[in-house]
Coordinates of C-alpha atoms in Angstrom, one line a residue:
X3 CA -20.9 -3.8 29.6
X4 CA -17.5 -3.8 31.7
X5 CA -16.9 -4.5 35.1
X6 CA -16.0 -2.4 37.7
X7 CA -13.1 -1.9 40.3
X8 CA -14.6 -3.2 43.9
X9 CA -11.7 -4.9 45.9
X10 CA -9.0 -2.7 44.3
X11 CA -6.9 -0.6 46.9
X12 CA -7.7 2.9 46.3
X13 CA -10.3 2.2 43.3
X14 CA -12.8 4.9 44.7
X15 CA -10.5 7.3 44.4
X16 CA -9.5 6.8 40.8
X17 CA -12.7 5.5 39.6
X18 CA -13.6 8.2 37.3
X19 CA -10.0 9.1 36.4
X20 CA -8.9 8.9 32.4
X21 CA -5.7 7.2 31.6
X22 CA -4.0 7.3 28.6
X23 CA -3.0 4.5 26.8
X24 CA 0.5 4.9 28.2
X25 CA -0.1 4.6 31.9
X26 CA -2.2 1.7 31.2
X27 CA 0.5 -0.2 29.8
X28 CA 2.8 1.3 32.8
X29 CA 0.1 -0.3 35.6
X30 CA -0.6 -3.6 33.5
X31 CA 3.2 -4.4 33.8
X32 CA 3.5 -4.3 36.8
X33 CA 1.7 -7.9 36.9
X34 CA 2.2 -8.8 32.8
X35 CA 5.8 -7.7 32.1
X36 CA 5.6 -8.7 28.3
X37 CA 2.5 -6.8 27.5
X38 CA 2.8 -3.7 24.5
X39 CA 1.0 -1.0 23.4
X40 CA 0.5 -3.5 20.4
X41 CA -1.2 -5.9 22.6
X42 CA -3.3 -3.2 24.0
X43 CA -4.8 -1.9 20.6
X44 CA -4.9 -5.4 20.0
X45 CA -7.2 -6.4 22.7
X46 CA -9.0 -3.4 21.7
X47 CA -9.9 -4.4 18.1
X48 CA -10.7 -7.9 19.1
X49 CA -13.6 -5.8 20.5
X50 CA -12.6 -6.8 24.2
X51 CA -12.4 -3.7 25.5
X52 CA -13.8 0.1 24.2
X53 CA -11.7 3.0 25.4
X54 CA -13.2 6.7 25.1
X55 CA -11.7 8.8 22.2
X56 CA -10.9 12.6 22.5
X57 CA -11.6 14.7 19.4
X58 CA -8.1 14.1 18.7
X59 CA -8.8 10.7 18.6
X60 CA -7.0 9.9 21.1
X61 CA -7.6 6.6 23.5
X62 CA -8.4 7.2 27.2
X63 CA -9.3 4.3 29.6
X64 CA -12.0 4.2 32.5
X65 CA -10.3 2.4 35.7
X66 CA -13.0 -0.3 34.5
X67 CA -11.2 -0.7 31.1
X68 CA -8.2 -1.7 32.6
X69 CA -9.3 -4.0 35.5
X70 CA -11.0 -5.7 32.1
X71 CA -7.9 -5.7 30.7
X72 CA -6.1 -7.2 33.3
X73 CA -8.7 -10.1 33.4
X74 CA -8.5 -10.8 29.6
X75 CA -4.3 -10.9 30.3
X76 CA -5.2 -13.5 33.5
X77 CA -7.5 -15.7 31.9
X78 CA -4.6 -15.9 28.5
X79 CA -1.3 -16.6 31.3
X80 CA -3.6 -18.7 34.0
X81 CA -6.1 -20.4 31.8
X82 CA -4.5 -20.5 28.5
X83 CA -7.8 -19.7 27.1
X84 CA -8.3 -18.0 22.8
X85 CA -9.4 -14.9 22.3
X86 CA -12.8 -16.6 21.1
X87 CA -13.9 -18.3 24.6
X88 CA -12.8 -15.0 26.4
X89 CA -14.9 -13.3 24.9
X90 CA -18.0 -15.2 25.5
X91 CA -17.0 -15.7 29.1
X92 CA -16.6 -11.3 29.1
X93 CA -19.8 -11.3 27.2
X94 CA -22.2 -13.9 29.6
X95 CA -20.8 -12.2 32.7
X96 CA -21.3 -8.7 31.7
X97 CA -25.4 -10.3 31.0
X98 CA -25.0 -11.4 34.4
X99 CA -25.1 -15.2 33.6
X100 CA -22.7 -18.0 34.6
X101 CA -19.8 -18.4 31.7
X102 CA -20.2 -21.7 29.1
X103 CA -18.9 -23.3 26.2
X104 CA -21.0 -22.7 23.1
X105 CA -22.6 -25.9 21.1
X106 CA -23.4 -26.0 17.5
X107 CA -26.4 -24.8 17.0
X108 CA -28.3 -23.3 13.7
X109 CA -30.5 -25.4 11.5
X110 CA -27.7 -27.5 10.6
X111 CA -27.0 -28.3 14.2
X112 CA -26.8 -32.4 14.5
X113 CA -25.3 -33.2 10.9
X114 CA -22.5 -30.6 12.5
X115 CA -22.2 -32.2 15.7
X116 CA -22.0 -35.5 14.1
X117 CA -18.9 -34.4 11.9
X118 CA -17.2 -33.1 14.9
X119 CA -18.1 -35.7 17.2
X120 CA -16.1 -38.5 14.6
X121 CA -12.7 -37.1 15.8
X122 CA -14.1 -35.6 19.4
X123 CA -12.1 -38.4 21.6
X124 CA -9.2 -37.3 19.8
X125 CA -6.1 -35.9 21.1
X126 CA -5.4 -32.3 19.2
X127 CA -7.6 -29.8 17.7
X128 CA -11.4 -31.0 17.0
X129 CA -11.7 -30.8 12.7
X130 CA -15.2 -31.6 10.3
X131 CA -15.7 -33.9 8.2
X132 CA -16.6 -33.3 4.5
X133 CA -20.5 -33.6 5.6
X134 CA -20.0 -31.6 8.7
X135 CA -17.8 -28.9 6.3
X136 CA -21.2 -28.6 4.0
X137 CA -23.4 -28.6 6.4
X138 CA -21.2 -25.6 8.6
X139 CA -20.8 -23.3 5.3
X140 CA -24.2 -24.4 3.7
X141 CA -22.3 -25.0 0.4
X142 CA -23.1 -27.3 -2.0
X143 CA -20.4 -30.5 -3.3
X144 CA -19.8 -29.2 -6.5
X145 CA -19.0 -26.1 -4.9
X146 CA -16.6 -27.1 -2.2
X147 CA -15.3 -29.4 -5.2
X148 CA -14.1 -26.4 -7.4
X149 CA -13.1 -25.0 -4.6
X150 CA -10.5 -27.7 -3.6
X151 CA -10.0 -28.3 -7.2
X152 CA -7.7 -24.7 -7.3
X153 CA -6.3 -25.5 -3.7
X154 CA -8.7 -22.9 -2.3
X155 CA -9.7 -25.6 0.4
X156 CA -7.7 -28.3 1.3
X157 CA -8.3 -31.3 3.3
X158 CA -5.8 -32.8 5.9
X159 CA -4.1 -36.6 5.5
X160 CA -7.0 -37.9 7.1
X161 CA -9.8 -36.3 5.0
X162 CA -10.8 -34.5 7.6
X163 CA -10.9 -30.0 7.4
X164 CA -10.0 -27.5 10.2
X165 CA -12.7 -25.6 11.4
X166 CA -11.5 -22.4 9.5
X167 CA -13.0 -24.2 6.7
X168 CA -16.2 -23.6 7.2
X169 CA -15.4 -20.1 7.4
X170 CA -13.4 -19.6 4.2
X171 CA -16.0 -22.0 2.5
X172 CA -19.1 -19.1 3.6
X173 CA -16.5 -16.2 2.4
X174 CA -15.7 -18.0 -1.2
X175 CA -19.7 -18.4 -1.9
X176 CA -20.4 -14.7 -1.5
X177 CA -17.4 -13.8 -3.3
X178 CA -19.3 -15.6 -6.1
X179 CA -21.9 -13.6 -6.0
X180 CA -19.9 -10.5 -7.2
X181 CA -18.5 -12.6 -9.9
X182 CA -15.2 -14.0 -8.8
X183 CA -14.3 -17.3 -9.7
X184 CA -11.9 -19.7 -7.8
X185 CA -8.9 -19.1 -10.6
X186 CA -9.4 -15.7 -9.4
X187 CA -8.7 -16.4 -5.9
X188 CA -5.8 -18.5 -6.0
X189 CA -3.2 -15.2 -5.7
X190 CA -5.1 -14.4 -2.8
X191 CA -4.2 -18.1 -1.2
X192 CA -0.8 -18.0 -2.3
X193 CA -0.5 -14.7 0.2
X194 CA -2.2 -16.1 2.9
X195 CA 0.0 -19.4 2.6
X196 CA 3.1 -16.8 2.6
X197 CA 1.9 -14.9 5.5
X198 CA 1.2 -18.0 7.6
X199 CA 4.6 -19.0 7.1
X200 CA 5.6 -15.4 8.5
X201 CA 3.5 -15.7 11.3
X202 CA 5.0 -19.6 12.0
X203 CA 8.4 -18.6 12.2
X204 CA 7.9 -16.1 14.7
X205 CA 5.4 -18.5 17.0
X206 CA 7.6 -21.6 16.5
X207 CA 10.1 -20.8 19.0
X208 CA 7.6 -20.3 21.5
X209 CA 6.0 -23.7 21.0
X210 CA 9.0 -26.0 22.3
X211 CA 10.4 -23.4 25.2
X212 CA 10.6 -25.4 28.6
X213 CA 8.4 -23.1 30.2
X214 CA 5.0 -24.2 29.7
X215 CA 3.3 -21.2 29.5
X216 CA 5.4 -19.9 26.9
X217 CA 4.3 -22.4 24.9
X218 CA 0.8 -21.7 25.4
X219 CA 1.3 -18.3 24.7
X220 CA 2.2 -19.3 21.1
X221 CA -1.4 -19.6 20.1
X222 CA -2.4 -16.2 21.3
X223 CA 0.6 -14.8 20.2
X224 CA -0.5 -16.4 16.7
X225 CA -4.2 -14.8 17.1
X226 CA -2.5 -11.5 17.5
X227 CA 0.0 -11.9 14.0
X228 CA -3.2 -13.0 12.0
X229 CA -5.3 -9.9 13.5
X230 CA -2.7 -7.3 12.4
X231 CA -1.8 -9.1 9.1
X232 CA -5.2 -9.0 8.5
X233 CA -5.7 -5.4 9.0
X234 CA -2.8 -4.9 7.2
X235 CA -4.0 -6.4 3.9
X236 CA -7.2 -4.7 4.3
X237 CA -5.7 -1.3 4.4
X238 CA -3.4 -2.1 1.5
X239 CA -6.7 -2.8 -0.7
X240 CA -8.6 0.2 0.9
X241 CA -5.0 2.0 -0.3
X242 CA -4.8 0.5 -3.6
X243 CA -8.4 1.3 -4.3
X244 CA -8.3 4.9 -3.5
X245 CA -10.5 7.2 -1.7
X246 CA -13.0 7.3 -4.5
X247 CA -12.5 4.1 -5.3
X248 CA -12.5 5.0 -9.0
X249 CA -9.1 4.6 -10.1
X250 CA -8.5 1.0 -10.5
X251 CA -7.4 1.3 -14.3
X252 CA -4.5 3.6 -13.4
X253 CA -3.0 0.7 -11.3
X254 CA -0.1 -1.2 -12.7
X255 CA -1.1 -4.8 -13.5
X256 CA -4.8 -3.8 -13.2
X257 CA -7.0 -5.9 -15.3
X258 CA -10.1 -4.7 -16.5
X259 CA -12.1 -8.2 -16.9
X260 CA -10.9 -9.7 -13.2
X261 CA -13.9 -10.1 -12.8
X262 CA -16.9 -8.7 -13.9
X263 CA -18.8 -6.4 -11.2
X264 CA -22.3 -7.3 -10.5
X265 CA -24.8 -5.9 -13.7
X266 CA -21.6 -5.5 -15.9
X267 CA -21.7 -7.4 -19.0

């Protein structure tokens, strides 16, 4: 799955050598001054690149994880390319085959295009349509109308929905199946609103600096905020539910009928 170290000076030599997590941010540096340990384990959970583990748990790097590494840092500072399209590139080379750019595909493949292609000439970020926003989450229009109906969705001035959409759309339909409701959700939105306007006012400076690949930096810096806050709020619920996950009703605020578990009355 990862590539190797041909072409590097003294690569044979160190092939097989562990490094800890530390000297790789020491070598990486050397060419990417502004990478952390943060962007590391980063990189890491965006699946981009699998260290070895001691017992301890401790990471340790193959001389092929860090030339990988380095590649994913090149192709963010030279190509100003998301996480998303790295990967793919990572994934189709590692198969052996020539990079591309992913199409819609799926059953719902040309009622999708079509509700991206509206906008496609377009300068700025490619968005749906409400018919190519159904047919991407397979939901139905009374659906995504509650939905938008407790601000769970929203479209832009235009009437037109980002991508992410589609996504939140496929999330809020199995969420119905265990029972919650869209007035249920609306605290949850509220957070993410919150935590978007964190995540803004750290990337906002980087959008209008001179240098232009600052600027494009601000996206992946962006990726990055959303990953951790992410995991963040997912170990706060793990937290909050406790190891046995039996002792909700000892939680201040908890309440019993928000909502009903699946074959509860």
């Amino acid at each position: 799955m990862r590539n190797t170290a041909a072409g590097r000076p003294g690569a044979a030599e160190d092939s097989g050598r562990l490094m800890s997590i530390g000297a790789v941010l020491a070598e990486l540096r050397e060419e990417f001054p502004e990478v952390t340990i943060s962007k590391i384990r980063f990189l890491e959970a965006e699946g981009l690149v699998e260290p070895q583990r001691t017992p301890s748990g401790y990471r340790k790097f193959t001389r092929a994880d860090v030339d990988r590494l380095a590649q994913v840092l090149r192709m963010q500072r030279d190509q100003y390319l998301p996480l998303k399209v790295i990967r793919e590139q990572l994934d189709a080379q590692d198969r052996g085959e020539a990079p591309r750019l992913p199409g819609p595909s799926g059953p719902h493949a040309d009622e999708l295009s079509a509700g991206l292609a509206a906008d496609a000439d377009l300068d700025g970020p490619v968005t749906l349509d409400r018919a190519g926003l159904l047919a991407a989450s397979d939901v139905s229009p009374g659906e995504l109308a509650d939905w938008e109906s407790y601000g769970l969705i929203a479209p832009d001035a235009g009437g037109r929905y980002a991508p992410e959409a589609a996504t939140v759309a496929r999330l809020l339909s199995d969420l119905g199946r265990f029972g919650f409701e869209p007035r249920h959700l609306r605290g949850v939105k509220a957070a993410a609103d919150r935590e978007a306007g964190l995540i803004e006012a750290v990337v906002a400076p980087l959008k209008v600096h001179r240098n232009p690949r600052t600027r494009a930096r601000a996206e992946n810096t962006a990726h990055e905020l959303v990953s951790l806050a992410s995991r963040l709020h997912e170990a706060l619920v793990r937290a909050a539910l406790g190891a046995g996950g039996g002792q909700q009703g000892n939680r201040p605020g908890y309440r019993p009928d928000y909502p009903n578990r699946p074959g509860t009355a």
